[in-house]
Amino acid sequence: MMRMILVGPPGAGKGTQAARLVERYGFVHLSTGDMLRAATKAGTELGKRAHEFMKDGKLVPDELVIAMTIERIGQDDCKAGFMLDGFPRTLPQAEALDAALDAAGTKLDAVVLIEVPDYKIVGRITGRRSDPVTGKIYHLEFDPPPPGVADRVVLRADDNEEACKQRLKKYHSETAPVIPYYGAKGILRRVDGDTTPDGVARGIAAILGA
Ligand code: AMP
């Protein structure tokens, strides 16, 4: 088991690949977006505060996300390893994660960057739908939901064009700096995300050494 991170622009396929990695390697999957959406749904104080940023495609402030994530990776099921998806999204988050792992006497094994060109992102996101029953992610054009599921899939509140453009902008200004940060540590691996889910999964498996 290892400690790894999936990085990439919104709509790169992090959630889709994370689900496959869980199946294949048994990773404990930590999606900060999922955690924040669950908190919002549960109506907690954190959820209410986070929602104000999420609905417009803005980043939730570092102090909230860092505290939530560090607490989560300290839990027993993460002791042997985990896969983070959607965290870190800023350099201070990356540094806080390193500090917490360092204090626990561990470190990251790999950071996988899923690369997709900007002009493909909006279409990938606005066509995205998820099944509220299974949590599985579909795309109306590229991976349409089967009959029986098609009539219950939902669009994420922040998957509209406006919020999506905002998220892409934030990705470049806030998140992209973590790429050279991990590059300098020698743990960054790049995979071409502009292909099929199977193709990306093969790329990641090759990196992780299936
Ligand atoms: P995601 O499901 O990863 O696309 O995240 C959905 C939204 O949750 C993002 O657009 C942010 O508003 C918020 N969010 C998730 N992870 C983070 C993070 N690490 N830092 C700040 N905001 C986050």
Short mmCIF file of N, CA and C and ligand atoms in Angstrom, two decimals, residues 14 31-34 36-37 53-54 57-62 65 85-89 93 128 156 158 167, ligand 1:
data_model
loop_
_atom_site.label_atom_id
_atom_site.label_comp_id
_atom_site.label_asym_id
_atom_site.label_seq_id
_atom_site.Cartn_x
_atom_site.Cartn_y
_atom_site.Cartn_z
N LYS A 14 -10.21 12.51 -12.45
CA LYS A 14 -9.65 12.06 -11.17
C LYS A 14 -10.62 11.12 -10.44
N SER A 31 -11.55 11.89 -1.26
CA SER A 31 -11.87 13.01 -2.14
C SER A 31 -12.35 14.16 -1.28
N THR A 32 -11.58 15.25 -1.26
CA THR A 32 -11.98 16.38 -0.42
C THR A 32 -13.29 16.99 -0.94
N GLY A 33 -13.50 16.94 -2.28
CA GLY A 33 -14.77 17.43 -2.83
C GLY A 33 -15.94 16.61 -2.30
N ASP A 34 -15.79 15.28 -2.30
CA ASP A 34 -16.85 14.41 -1.75
C ASP A 34 -17.07 14.68 -0.26
N LEU A 36 -16.50 17.43 1.38
CA LEU A 36 -17.15 18.74 1.56
C LEU A 36 -18.62 18.69 1.14
N ARG A 37 -18.91 17.96 0.04
CA ARG A 37 -20.32 17.83 -0.37
C ARG A 37 -21.12 17.07 0.69
N PHE A 53 -18.43 28.85 -0.95
CA PHE A 53 -17.34 28.95 -1.92
C PHE A 53 -17.56 27.98 -3.09
N MET A 54 -17.99 26.78 -2.76
CA MET A 54 -18.11 25.73 -3.77
C MET A 54 -19.13 26.08 -4.85
N GLY A 57 -17.67 27.88 -7.67
CA GLY A 57 -16.44 27.36 -8.26
C GLY A 57 -15.19 27.92 -7.61
N LYS A 58 -15.34 28.52 -6.42
CA LYS A 58 -14.17 29.04 -5.72
C LYS A 58 -13.57 27.96 -4.84
N LEU A 59 -12.32 28.17 -4.43
CA LEU A 59 -11.70 27.21 -3.53
C LEU A 59 -12.16 27.49 -2.10
N VAL A 60 -12.38 26.44 -1.35
CA VAL A 60 -12.70 26.56 0.08
C VAL A 60 -11.38 26.98 0.76
N PRO A 61 -11.43 27.91 1.74
CA PRO A 61 -10.18 28.41 2.35
C PRO A 61 -9.30 27.28 2.90
N ASP A 62 -7.98 27.48 2.73
CA ASP A 62 -7.00 26.49 3.15
C ASP A 62 -7.21 25.96 4.56
N VAL A 65 -9.99 23.29 4.76
CA VAL A 65 -9.70 22.05 4.03
C VAL A 65 -8.52 21.30 4.63
N ASP A 85 -7.60 12.70 -3.67
CA ASP A 85 -8.12 13.17 -4.95
C ASP A 85 -8.76 14.54 -4.70
N GLY A 86 -8.17 15.57 -5.29
CA GLY A 86 -8.69 16.93 -5.08
C GLY A 86 -7.98 17.67 -3.95
N PHE A 87 -6.95 17.10 -3.43
CA PHE A 87 -6.12 17.73 -2.40
C PHE A 87 -4.69 17.26 -2.61
N PRO A 88 -3.69 18.14 -2.58
CA PRO A 88 -3.76 19.58 -2.36
C PRO A 88 -4.19 20.35 -3.60
N ARG A 89 -4.81 21.49 -3.37
CA ARG A 89 -5.20 22.37 -4.48
C ARG A 89 -4.47 23.70 -4.39
N GLN A 93 -1.48 24.01 1.03
CA GLN A 93 -2.06 22.68 1.35
C GLN A 93 -1.00 21.59 1.16
N ARG A 128 -20.98 15.92 -17.66
CA ARG A 128 -20.81 14.95 -16.58
C ARG A 128 -22.11 14.78 -15.79
N ARG A 156 -23.94 17.89 -11.05
CA ARG A 156 -23.42 18.55 -9.84
C ARG A 156 -23.71 20.03 -9.90
N ASP A 158 -22.06 22.58 -9.15
CA ASP A 158 -20.99 23.46 -9.66
C ASP A 158 -20.47 23.01 -11.03
N ARG A 167 -13.45 27.47 -11.94
CA ARG A 167 -12.62 26.40 -11.37
C ARG A 167 -11.35 26.19 -12.18
P1 AMP B 1 -14.06 18.39 -6.61
O1 AMP B 1 -15.13 17.43 -6.29
O2 AMP B 1 -12.69 17.86 -6.30
O3 AMP B 1 -14.15 18.94 -8.00
O4 AMP B 1 -14.25 19.65 -5.62
C1 AMP B 1 -15.43 20.42 -5.67
C2 AMP B 1 -15.23 21.75 -4.98
O5 AMP B 1 -14.93 21.54 -3.59
C3 AMP B 1 -14.11 22.61 -5.51
O6 AMP B 1 -14.48 23.38 -6.64
C4 AMP B 1 -13.80 23.49 -4.29
O7 AMP B 1 -14.78 24.50 -4.14
C5 AMP B 1 -13.98 22.50 -3.14
N1 AMP B 1 -12.72 21.79 -2.81
C6 AMP B 1 -12.46 20.46 -2.92
N2 AMP B 1 -11.22 20.16 -2.55
C7 AMP B 1 -10.65 21.34 -2.18
C8 AMP B 1 -9.36 21.72 -1.72
N3 AMP B 1 -8.38 20.82 -1.56
N4 AMP B 1 -9.13 23.04 -1.45
C9 AMP B 1 -10.09 23.97 -1.61
N5 AMP B 1 -11.33 23.69 -2.07
C10 AMP B 1 -11.61 22.39 -2.34
#
